[in-house]
C-alpha atoms as a printed R data frame, in Angstrom:
    type eleno elety resid chain resno       x       y       z
1   ATOM     1    CA   MET     A     1 100.950 100.525 128.107
2   ATOM     2    CA   ARG     A     2  97.466 101.307 129.488
3   ATOM     3    CA   ILE     A     3  98.231 101.833 133.012
4   ATOM     4    CA   LEU     A     4  95.776 102.073 136.130
5   ATOM     5    CA   ALA     A     5  97.509 104.324 138.689
6   ATOM     6    CA   ALA     A     6  96.513 103.537 142.171
7   ATOM     7    CA   MET     A     7  96.424 106.916 143.813
8   ATOM     8    CA   SER     A     8  96.369 106.978 147.701
9   ATOM     9    CA   GLY     A     9  96.280 110.866 147.874
10  ATOM    10    CA   GLY     A    10  99.966 110.809 149.044
11  ATOM    11    CA   VAL     A    11 102.973 112.305 147.353
12  ATOM    12    CA   ASP     A    12 104.483 109.009 146.258
13  ATOM    13    CA   SER     A    13 101.532 107.772 144.376
14  ATOM    14    CA   ALA     A    14 101.010 111.154 142.717
15  ATOM    15    CA   VAL     A    15 104.529 111.359 141.436
16  ATOM    16    CA   ALA     A    16 104.433 107.775 140.256
17  ATOM    17    CA   ALA     A    17 101.406 108.592 138.304
18  ATOM    18    CA   ALA     A    18 103.048 111.662 136.846
19  ATOM    19    CA   ARG     A    19 106.075 109.783 135.771
20  ATOM    20    CA   ALA     A    20 103.933 107.208 134.039
21  ATOM    21    CA   VAL     A    21 102.109 110.026 132.124
22  ATOM    22    CA   GLU     A    22 105.431 111.551 131.284
23  ATOM    23    CA   ASP     A    23 106.753 108.211 129.977
24  ATOM    24    CA   GLY     A    24 103.981 108.167 127.438
25  ATOM    25    CA   HIS     A    25 101.712 105.685 128.904
26  ATOM    26    CA   ASP     A    26  97.951 105.875 128.728
27  ATOM    27    CA   VAL     A    27  97.130 106.417 132.350
28  ATOM    28    CA   VAL     A    28  93.933 106.424 134.409
29  ATOM    29    CA   GLY     A    29  93.889 107.370 138.160
30  ATOM    30    CA   VAL     A    30  91.931 105.411 140.663
31  ATOM    31    CA   HIS     A    31  91.509 105.956 144.428
32  ATOM    32    CA   LEU     A    32  90.474 102.970 146.607
33  ATOM    33    CA   ALA     A    33  87.742 103.660 149.103
34  ATOM    34    CA   LEU     A    34  88.530 101.199 151.744
35  ATOM    35    CA   SER     A    35  86.015 102.450 154.446
36  ATOM    36    CA   ARG     A    36  82.383 103.230 154.356
37  ATOM    37    CA   ALA     A    37  82.618 105.647 157.365
38  ATOM    38    CA   GLY     A    38  81.713 108.810 155.611
39  ATOM    39    CA   GLY     A    39  83.187 110.868 158.400
40  ATOM    40    CA   THR     A    40  86.631 109.213 158.212
41  ATOM    41    CA   LEU     A    41  89.202 112.061 158.372
42  ATOM    42    CA   ARG     A    42  92.967 112.238 158.459
43  ATOM    43    CA   THR     A    43  94.896 113.642 161.382
44  ATOM    44    CA   GLY     A    44  98.408 114.633 160.472
45  ATOM    45    CA   SER     A    45 100.233 111.465 159.618
46  ATOM    46    CA   ARG     A    46  97.755 109.137 161.193
47  ATOM    47    CA   GLY     A    47  95.127 107.430 158.873
48  ATOM    48    CA   CYS     A    48  95.016 106.947 155.139
49  ATOM    49    CA   CYS     A    49  92.366 106.332 152.549
50  ATOM    50    CA   THR     A    50  90.293 109.165 154.029
51  ATOM    51    CA   ILE     A    51  88.048 111.827 152.632
52  ATOM    52    CA   GLU     A    52  90.961 114.111 152.345
53  ATOM    53    CA   ASP     A    53  93.109 111.602 150.773
54  ATOM    54    CA   ALA     A    54  90.526 111.039 148.054
55  ATOM    55    CA   LEU     A    55  90.318 114.668 147.338
56  ATOM    56    CA   ASP     A    56  94.103 115.044 147.239
57  ATOM    57    CA   ALA     A    57  94.276 112.182 144.823
58  ATOM    58    CA   ARG     A    58  91.575 113.804 142.607
59  ATOM    59    CA   ARG     A    59  93.380 117.197 142.570
60  ATOM    60    CA   ALA     A    60  96.546 115.328 141.546
61  ATOM    61    CA   ALA     A    61  94.816 113.578 138.614
62  ATOM    62    CA   ASP     A    62  93.201 116.892 137.526
63  ATOM    63    CA   LEU     A    63  96.551 118.592 137.405
64  ATOM    64    CA   LEU     A    64  98.068 115.518 135.426
65  ATOM    65    CA   GLY     A    65  95.009 115.723 133.042
66  ATOM    66    CA   ILE     A    66  94.194 112.029 133.486
67  ATOM    67    CA   PRO     A    67  90.679 110.398 134.186
68  ATOM    68    CA   PHE     A    68  90.063 109.693 137.734
69  ATOM    69    CA   TYR     A    69  87.621 107.327 139.524
70  ATOM    70    CA   VAL     A    70  86.945 106.211 142.973
71  ATOM    71    CA   TRP     A    71  86.342 102.480 143.524
72  ATOM    72    CA   ASP     A    72  84.646 101.091 146.447
73  ATOM    73    CA   PHE     A    73  86.775  98.119 147.799
74  ATOM    74    CA   SER     A    74  85.557  98.503 151.405
75  ATOM    75    CA   GLU     A    75  83.848  95.112 151.490
76  ATOM    76    CA   ARG     A    76  86.895  93.283 150.235
77  ATOM    77    CA   PHE     A    77  89.052  95.195 152.634
78  ATOM    78    CA   ARG     A    78  86.828  94.451 155.516
79  ATOM    79    CA   GLU     A    79  86.812  90.728 154.693
80  ATOM    80    CA   ASP     A    80  90.459  90.227 153.510
81  ATOM    81    CA   VAL     A    81  92.327  92.597 155.755
82  ATOM    82    CA   ILE     A    82  90.322  93.808 158.927
83  ATOM    83    CA   ALA     A    83  88.703  90.440 159.575
84  ATOM    84    CA   ASP     A    84  92.008  88.626 158.946
85  ATOM    85    CA   PHE     A    85  93.741  91.037 161.380
86  ATOM    86    CA   VAL     A    86  91.186  90.297 164.163
87  ATOM    87    CA   SER     A    87  91.355  86.439 163.593
88  ATOM    88    CA   GLU     A    88  95.061  86.399 163.525
89  ATOM    89    CA   TYR     A    89  95.096  88.117 166.896
90  ATOM    90    CA   GLN     A    90  92.529  85.863 168.218
91  ATOM    91    CA   ALA     A    91  94.702  82.938 167.235
92  ATOM    92    CA   GLY     A    92  97.621  84.290 169.188
93  ATOM    93    CA   ARG     A    93  99.440  85.591 166.114
94  ATOM    94    CA   THR     A    94 100.841  88.866 165.183
95  ATOM    95    CA   PRO     A    95  99.491  89.932 161.610
96  ATOM    96    CA   ASN     A    96 100.833  92.388 159.101
97  ATOM    97    CA   PRO     A    97  97.774  94.305 157.537
98  ATOM    98    CA   CYS     A    98  99.855  96.011 155.084
99  ATOM    99    CA   MET     A    99 101.122  92.612 153.625
100 ATOM   100    CA   ARG     A   100  97.574  91.490 153.493
101 ATOM   101    CA   CYS     A   101  96.448  94.647 151.853
102 ATOM   102    CA   ASN     A   102  99.062  94.375 149.059
103 ATOM   103    CA   GLU     A   103  98.325  90.554 148.763
104 ATOM   104    CA   LYS     A   104  94.574  90.716 148.647
105 ATOM   105    CA   ILE     A   105  93.511  94.279 147.558
106 ATOM   106    CA   LYS     A   106  96.101  96.253 145.647
107 ATOM   107    CA   PHE     A   107  97.746  93.380 143.591
108 ATOM   108    CA   ALA     A   108  94.775  90.855 143.712
109 ATOM   109    CA   ALA     A   109  91.308  92.563 143.740
110 ATOM   110    CA   LEU     A   110  92.533  95.844 141.969
111 ATOM   111    CA   LEU     A   111  94.801  94.043 139.572
112 ATOM   112    CA   GLU     A   112  92.132  91.657 138.472
113 ATOM   113    CA   ARG     A   113  89.605  94.314 137.856
114 ATOM   114    CA   ALA     A   114  92.307  96.251 135.971
115 ATOM   115    CA   ILE     A   115  93.150  93.261 133.668
116 ATOM   116    CA   GLU     A   116  89.464  92.815 133.023
117 ATOM   117    CA   LEU     A   117  89.132  96.362 132.002
118 ATOM   118    CA   GLY     A   118  91.964  96.099 129.517
119 ATOM   119    CA   PHE     A   119  94.762  97.551 131.480
120 ATOM   120    CA   ASP     A   120  98.312  96.195 131.171
121 ATOM   121    CA   ALA     A   121  99.586  97.080 134.566
122 ATOM   122    CA   VAL     A   122  98.880  98.751 137.904
123 ATOM   123    CA   CYS     A   123 101.138 101.717 138.862
124 ATOM   124    CA   THR     A   124 101.877 102.295 142.575
125 ATOM   125    CA   GLY     A   125 104.160 104.672 144.515
126 ATOM   126    CA   HIS     A   126 106.012 101.731 146.139
127 ATOM   127    CA   TYR     A   127 109.748 101.927 146.326
128 ATOM   128    CA   ALA     A   128 110.969  98.923 144.785
129 ATOM   129    CA   THR     A   129 112.444  97.822 141.306
130 ATOM   130    CA   LEU     A   130 111.664  95.355 138.776
131 ATOM   131    CA   ILE     A   131 114.442  93.705 136.675
132 ATOM   132    CA   ASP     A   132 113.770  91.804 133.515
133 ATOM   133    CA   THR     A   133 116.247  88.821 133.345
134 ATOM   134    CA   PRO     A   134 116.529  85.883 130.998
135 ATOM   135    CA   ALA     A   135 115.006  83.678 133.758
136 ATOM   136    CA   GLY     A   136 112.021  86.058 134.214
137 ATOM   137    CA   LEU     A   137 110.979  89.199 136.040
138 ATOM   138    CA   GLU     A   138 112.712  89.851 139.450
139 ATOM   139    CA   LEU     A   139 111.662  92.117 142.356
140 ATOM   140    CA   HIS     A   140 114.565  93.950 143.914
141 ATOM   141    CA   ARG     A   141 115.201  96.512 146.664
142 ATOM   142    CA   ALA     A   142 114.819 100.278 145.802
143 ATOM   143    CA   ALA     A   143 117.841 102.410 145.188
144 ATOM   144    CA   ASP     A   144 117.041 104.236 148.460
145 ATOM   145    CA   ASN     A   145 117.536 101.707 151.179
146 ATOM   146    CA   ALA     A   146 115.837 104.127 153.839
147 ATOM   147    CA   LYS     A   147 112.629 103.908 151.837
148 ATOM   148    CA   ASP     A   148 112.839 100.564 150.415
149 ATOM   149    CA   GLN     A   149 109.360  98.714 150.442
150 ATOM   150    CA   SER     A   150 110.364  95.419 148.807
151 ATOM   151    CA   TYR     A   151 109.610  93.613 152.156
152 ATOM   152    CA   VAL     A   152 105.915  94.469 152.000
153 ATOM   153    CA   LEU     A   153 105.774  93.380 148.381
154 ATOM   154    CA   GLY     A   154 107.281  90.221 149.134
155 ATOM   155    CA   VAL     A   155 103.724  88.528 148.777
156 ATOM   156    CA   LEU     A   156 103.545  89.351 145.035
157 ATOM   157    CA   THR     A   157 103.784  86.321 142.615
158 ATOM   158    CA   ALA     A   158 105.376  86.113 139.266
159 ATOM   159    CA   GLU     A   159 102.046  86.730 137.546
160 ATOM   160    CA   GLN     A   160 101.282  89.780 139.609
161 ATOM   161    CA   LEU     A   161 104.757  91.169 139.075
162 ATOM   162    CA   ALA     A   162 104.216  90.953 135.323
163 ATOM   163    CA   HIS     A   163 101.486  93.508 135.553
164 ATOM   164    CA   THR     A   164 103.012  96.032 138.105
165 ATOM   165    CA   TYR     A   165 104.760  99.259 137.444
166 ATOM   166    CA   PHE     A   166 106.976 100.890 140.059
167 ATOM   167    CA   PRO     A   167 108.309 104.281 138.768
168 ATOM   168    CA   LEU     A   168 109.870 105.346 141.956
169 ATOM   169    CA   GLY     A   169 112.168 102.307 142.513
170 ATOM   170    CA   THR     A   170 115.327 103.999 141.104
171 ATOM   171    CA   THR     A   171 114.864 107.220 142.946
172 ATOM   172    CA   PRO     A   172 117.838 108.043 145.217
173 ATOM   173    CA   SER     A   173 115.652 109.563 147.984
174 ATOM   174    CA   LYS     A   174 112.246 110.717 149.242
175 ATOM   175    CA   ALA     A   175 113.438 114.276 149.125
176 ATOM   176    CA   VAL     A   176 113.867 114.077 145.390
177 ATOM   177    CA   VAL     A   177 110.334 112.783 145.102
178 ATOM   178    CA   ARG     A   178 109.006 115.802 147.159
179 ATOM   179    CA   ALA     A   179 111.030 118.208 145.234
180 ATOM   180    CA   GLU     A   180 109.666 116.835 141.966
181 ATOM   181    CA   ALA     A   181 106.098 117.063 143.306
182 ATOM   182    CA   ALA     A   182 106.694 120.670 144.176
183 ATOM   183    CA   ASP     A   183 108.121 121.368 140.592
184 ATOM   184    CA   ARG     A   184 105.038 119.804 139.094
185 ATOM   185    CA   GLY     A   185 102.713 121.888 141.264
186 ATOM   186    CA   LEU     A   186 101.299 118.887 143.134
187 ATOM   187    CA   THR     A   187  99.621 120.114 146.414
188 ATOM   188    CA   VAL     A   188 100.738 116.945 148.253
189 ATOM   189    CA   ALA     A   189 104.534 117.809 147.890
190 ATOM   190    CA   GLN     A   190 104.904 118.226 151.726
191 ATOM   191    CA   LYS     A   191 102.110 115.899 152.858
192 ATOM   192    CA   PRO     A   192 103.270 113.851 155.843
193 ATOM   193    CA   ASP     A   193 103.579 110.060 155.255
194 ATOM   194    CA   SER     A   194 100.899 107.952 156.923
195 ATOM   195    CA   HIS     A   195 101.919 105.842 159.865
196 ATOM   196    CA   ASP     A   196 100.232 103.147 162.098
197 ATOM   197    CA   ILE     A   197  97.544 100.874 160.944
198 ATOM   198    CA   CYS     A   198  95.250 102.769 158.512
199 ATOM   199    CA   PHE     A   199  91.956 101.402 160.032
200 ATOM   200    CA   ILE     A   200  93.183 102.242 163.635
201 ATOM   201    CA   PRO     A   201  94.303 105.969 163.165
202 ATOM   202    CA   ASP     A   202  94.512 106.739 166.853
203 ATOM   203    CA   GLY     A   203  97.079 104.004 167.204
204 ATOM   204    CA   ASP     A   204  95.207 102.262 170.059
205 ATOM   205    CA   THR     A   205  95.296  98.784 168.798
206 ATOM   206    CA   ARG     A   206  94.605  97.233 172.276
207 ATOM   207    CA   GLY     A   207  91.600  99.326 172.629
208 ATOM   208    CA   TRP     A   208  90.389  98.715 169.124
209 ATOM   209    CA   LEU     A   209  90.686  94.917 169.631
210 ATOM   210    CA   ALA     A   210  88.989  95.006 172.884
211 ATOM   211    CA   GLU     A   211  85.967  96.518 171.158
212 ATOM   212    CA   LYS     A   212  85.994  93.884 168.441
213 ATOM   213    CA   VAL     A   213  86.465  90.721 170.522
214 ATOM   214    CA   GLY     A   214  85.743  91.722 174.000
215 ATOM   215    CA   THR     A   215  87.849  91.088 177.132
216 ATOM   216    CA   GLU     A   216  88.415  87.832 179.031
217 ATOM   217    CA   THR     A   217  90.594  87.491 182.207
218 ATOM   218    CA   GLY     A   218  93.464  84.972 181.969
219 ATOM   219    CA   ASP     A   219  96.733  84.280 183.544
220 ATOM   220    CA   ILE     A   220 100.275  85.458 182.890
221 ATOM   221    CA   VAL     A   221 102.772  82.863 183.543
222 ATOM   222    CA   ASP     A   222 106.489  82.370 183.523
223 ATOM   223    CA   ARG     A   223 108.273  79.836 181.533
224 ATOM   224    CA   ALA     A   224 107.897  77.289 184.273
225 ATOM   225    CA   GLY     A   225 104.249  77.664 184.334
226 ATOM   226    CA   SER     A   226 103.925  79.713 187.597
227 ATOM   227    CA   VAL     A   227 101.408  82.531 187.561
228 ATOM   228    CA   VAL     A   228 102.918  85.942 187.881
229 ATOM   229    CA   GLY     A   229 100.034  88.153 186.944
230 ATOM   230    CA   SER     A   230  96.671  88.381 185.071
231 ATOM   231    CA   HIS     A   231  95.380  90.145 182.115
232 ATOM   232    CA   GLU     A   232  92.033  90.969 180.370
233 ATOM   233    CA   GLY     A   233  92.607  89.474 177.057
234 ATOM   234    CA   ALA     A   234  95.517  87.638 175.531
235 ATOM   235    CA   HIS     A   235  94.872  89.231 172.078
236 ATOM   236    CA   ALA     A   236  96.165  92.578 173.570
237 ATOM   237    CA   PHE     A   237  99.671  91.204 173.957
238 ATOM   238    CA   THR     A   238 102.322  90.781 171.278
239 ATOM   239    CA   VAL     A   239 105.837  88.801 171.518
240 ATOM   240    CA   GLY     A   240 108.481  91.187 172.776
241 ATOM   241    CA   GLN     A   241 106.212  93.541 174.664
242 ATOM   242    CA   ARG     A   242 107.565  94.891 177.829
243 ATOM   243    CA   ARG     A   243 105.154  97.603 178.842
244 ATOM   244    CA   GLY     A   244 101.682  97.242 180.427
245 ATOM   245    CA   LEU     A   245 102.233  93.735 181.815
246 ATOM   246    CA   LYS     A   246 101.419  94.756 185.404
247 ATOM   247    CA   LEU     A   247 103.009  91.724 186.946
248 ATOM   248    CA   GLY     A   248 102.421  90.971 190.544
249 ATOM   249    CA   VAL     A   249 105.310  88.637 191.111
250 ATOM   250    CA   PRO     A   250 108.774  90.225 190.336
251 ATOM   251    CA   ALA     A   251 111.383  88.145 188.576
252 ATOM   252    CA   ALA     A   252 113.938  86.404 190.939
253 ATOM   253    CA   ASP     A   253 116.830  88.566 189.423
254 ATOM   254    CA   GLY     A   254 114.772  91.635 189.478
255 ATOM   255    CA   LYS     A   255 115.103  92.139 185.757
256 ATOM   256    CA   PRO     A   256 112.214  93.222 183.388
257 ATOM   257    CA   ARG     A   257 110.203  90.388 181.781
258 ATOM   258    CA   PHE     A   258 108.926  90.381 178.167
259 ATOM   259    CA   VAL     A   259 106.031  88.546 176.484
260 ATOM   260    CA   LEU     A   260 107.454  85.276 174.891
261 ATOM   261    CA   GLU     A   261 104.348  83.553 173.784
262 ATOM   262    CA   VAL     A   262 100.558  84.057 173.533
263 ATOM   263    CA   ARG     A   263  98.387  80.981 173.864
264 ATOM   264    CA   PRO     A   264  94.790  81.794 172.872
265 ATOM   265    CA   VAL     A   265  93.310  78.284 173.599
266 ATOM   266    CA   SER     A   266  94.077  78.588 177.371
267 ATOM   267    CA   ASN     A   267  93.950  82.509 177.136
268 ATOM   268    CA   THR     A   268  97.405  82.614 178.798
269 ATOM   269    CA   VAL     A   269 100.397  84.915 178.217
270 ATOM   270    CA   VAL     A   270 104.013  83.614 178.814
271 ATOM   271    CA   VAL     A   271 106.738  85.881 180.047
272 ATOM   272    CA   GLY     A   272 110.366  85.627 180.581
273 ATOM   273    CA   PRO     A   273 113.805  87.265 180.352
274 ATOM   274    CA   LYS     A   274 114.810  89.384 177.355
275 ATOM   275    CA   GLU     A   275 117.404  86.633 176.427
276 ATOM   276    CA   ALA     A   276 114.585  84.280 175.722
277 ATOM   277    CA   LEU     A   277 113.284  86.307 172.837
278 ATOM   278    CA   ALA     A   278 116.286  85.029 170.793
279 ATOM   279    CA   ILE     A   279 114.980  82.680 168.166
280 ATOM   280    CA   ARG     A   280 117.223  80.145 166.347
281 ATOM   281    CA   GLU     A   281 114.734  78.795 163.867
282 ATOM   282    CA   ILE     A   282 111.535  79.885 162.111
283 ATOM   283    CA   ALA     A   283 109.281  77.934 159.893
284 ATOM   284    CA   GLY     A   284 106.074  78.326 157.938
285 ATOM   285    CA   ALA     A   285 103.659  76.393 155.562
286 ATOM   286    CA   ARG     A   286 102.240  79.252 153.662
287 ATOM   287    CA   PHE     A   287 104.756  80.533 151.185
288 ATOM   288    CA   SER     A   288 105.094  82.170 147.815
289 ATOM   289    CA   TRP     A   289 107.862  83.014 145.376
290 ATOM   290    CA   ALA     A   290 108.253  86.431 143.797
291 ATOM   291    CA   GLY     A   291 109.344  85.242 140.293
292 ATOM   292    CA   ALA     A   292 111.219  81.999 139.558
293 ATOM   293    CA   ALA     A   293 111.251  79.540 142.497
294 ATOM   294    CA   PRO     A   294 114.737  78.525 143.973
295 ATOM   295    CA   THR     A   295 116.089  75.430 142.142
296 ATOM   296    CA   ALA     A   296 117.773  74.021 145.206
297 ATOM   297    CA   GLN     A   297 115.925  72.696 148.157
298 ATOM   298    CA   GLU     A   298 118.474  74.340 150.569
299 ATOM   299    CA   PHE     A   299 120.318  77.571 149.961
300 ATOM   300    CA   ASP     A   300 122.021  80.572 151.631
301 ATOM   301    CA   CYS     A   301 119.960  83.813 151.750
302 ATOM   302    CA   HIS     A   302 119.108  86.830 153.891
303 ATOM   303    CA   VAL     A   303 115.945  86.714 155.898
304 ATOM   304    CA   GLN     A   304 114.072  89.963 157.086
305 ATOM   305    CA   ILE     A   305 111.237  89.650 159.620
306 ATOM   306    CA   ARG     A   306 110.008  93.211 159.809
307 ATOM   307    CA   ALA     A   307 109.529  96.052 157.277
308 ATOM   308    CA   HIS     A   308 112.373  98.182 158.689
309 ATOM   309    CA   SER     A   309 114.432  95.432 160.344
310 ATOM   310    CA   GLU     A   310 118.041  94.631 159.230
311 ATOM   311    CA   PRO     A   311 118.227  91.474 156.926
312 ATOM   312    CA   VAL     A   312 120.106  88.566 158.585
313 ATOM   313    CA   THR     A   313 122.261  85.886 156.738
314 ATOM   314    CA   ALA     A   314 120.492  82.513 157.086
315 ATOM   315    CA   ARG     A   315 120.209  78.994 155.565
316 ATOM   316    CA   ALA     A   316 116.830  78.146 154.072
317 ATOM   317    CA   SER     A   317 115.352  74.803 153.200
318 ATOM   318    CA   VAL     A   318 112.147  74.087 151.228
319 ATOM   319    CA   SER     A   319 110.004  71.104 151.258
320 ATOM   320    CA   THR     A   320 106.392  70.017 150.722
321 ATOM   321    CA   ASP     A   321 105.668  71.198 154.367
322 ATOM   322    CA   GLY     A   322 106.946  74.626 153.892
323 ATOM   323    CA   VAL     A   323 109.996  76.656 154.442
324 ATOM   324    CA   THR     A   324 112.408  76.519 157.407
325 ATOM   325    CA   VAL     A   325 114.959  79.126 158.004
326 ATOM   326    CA   ILE     A   326 118.036  78.993 160.438
327 ATOM   327    CA   PRO     A   327 119.613  82.397 160.862
328 ATOM   328    CA   ASP     A   328 123.487  82.737 161.387
329 ATOM   329    CA   GLU     A   329 122.612  84.835 164.428
330 ATOM   330    CA   PRO     A   330 119.384  84.437 166.542
331 ATOM   331    CA   LEU     A   331 116.495  86.650 165.664
332 ATOM   332    CA   ASP     A   332 115.058  88.772 168.292
333 ATOM   333    CA   GLY     A   333 111.281  88.870 169.381
334 ATOM   334    CA   VAL     A   334 109.855  86.842 166.282
335 ATOM   335    CA   ALA     A   335 105.938  86.069 166.716
336 ATOM   336    CA   PRO     A   336 103.993  83.598 164.686
337 ATOM   337    CA   GLY     A   337 101.850  85.498 162.182
338 ATOM   338    CA   GLN     A   338 104.824  87.749 161.127
339 ATOM   339    CA   THR     A   339 106.058  87.473 157.690
340 ATOM   340    CA   ALA     A   340 109.645  86.334 156.756
341 ATOM   341    CA   VAL     A   341 110.941  87.723 153.446
342 ATOM   342    CA   LEU     A   342 113.842  85.891 151.787
343 ATOM   343    CA   TYR     A   343 116.359  87.832 149.747
344 ATOM   344    CA   ILE     A   344 119.401  86.926 147.669
345 ATOM   345    CA   GLY     A   345 121.438  89.925 147.362
346 ATOM   346    CA   THR     A   346 119.001  92.838 146.476
347 ATOM   347    CA   ARG     A   347 116.404  90.298 144.906
348 ATOM   348    CA   VAL     A   348 113.376  89.312 146.797
349 ATOM   349    CA   LEU     A   349 113.044  85.530 146.487
350 ATOM   350    CA   GLY     A   350 109.809  85.080 148.328
351 ATOM   351    CA   GLN     A   351 108.137  84.935 151.629
352 ATOM   352    CA   PHE     A   352 106.309  82.875 154.184
353 ATOM   353    CA   THR     A   353 104.120  83.291 157.168
354 ATOM   354    CA   ILE     A   354 105.806  82.309 160.415
355 ATOM   355    CA   ASP     A   355 103.949  79.617 162.243
356 ATOM   356    CA   ARG     A   356 106.614  78.052 164.168
357 ATOM   357    CA   THR     A   357 109.629  79.415 166.248
358 ATOM   358    CA   VAL     A   358 112.350  77.637 168.317
359 ATOM   359    CA   SER     A   359 113.870  79.542 171.043
360 ATOM   360    CA   ALA     A   360 117.706  79.694 171.314
361 ATOM   361    CA   VAL     A   361 117.409  79.771 175.124
362 ATOM   362    CA   PRO     A   362 116.524  76.644 177.214
363 ATOM   363    CA   VAL     A   363 113.276  76.736 179.170
364 ATOM   364    CA   ASP     A   364 115.053  76.690 182.539
365 ATOM   365    CA   VAL     A   365 116.719  80.097 181.843
């Protein structure tokens, strides 16, 4: 195949490209420039898509003997990922920028350009597997559960999966990838993995948002509506948050309180006991299937609401209004805006953006 290898500058994408070359494919490397800030630098494991990352990707491509290009996707990234991130917080939701980047950039904008240029597939260093079945191509978890990234790939459609290539999916561990990189002479063999949000490398999401949307004083209230504190911007709070609330009125039982809800229209933050974070039902109107859609309107599955959370057994139902999931055990600290990915066994069935939750605890608790 003619393969376009997306090379981030990290060890995973470098080894993925190397395996694609070794498998006999015609490979071209590309690094995505997602920021126009010329001075963007990497600090240890913080930040990605930086100048250093581009240079690391180029060195890997040179070692592999493949052509290498840098493509400027900064405008698309700003519109589809950063602007979406800000607007979601302003709406009182908790977005996942990695999901949006996969959905809008790596497997939409990049894949579209790759197909236009005559490539058969885009290769990435994601840990996930593709299985070809009589019913069509299926997306499954990686062999290494600790590194499995199928959750953040849950937004991919059947058409996109047909043009993807994940060489690392069957690798037993990240240690094997690093050892292979060292054996191949790749300088990124021991490079730290990137963490945090790539466009907020210092990790200060609250400060970054304050610069983008400003501050506006509002009330922090309990579940009964009584004012127990104040804040300088509801966008700075997320469901499940405990620290930094600075409440002026202690709870009657003396226990800590947590953010239960963010109401952007009234600029109000609702807090309550930890028990009230338990959610018995989630639903969303925006959904997609990673391969063949389910044949039944109701089915048993597992639901996962964070990249590294444990999947929970559940019952899902699909209608023209969207997807509703009732877990067998309440979910903890779910926020609108998060992505729920549905699995049957190791297979990724599909995903939806959570826009409605139902608490498992009555309001008077």
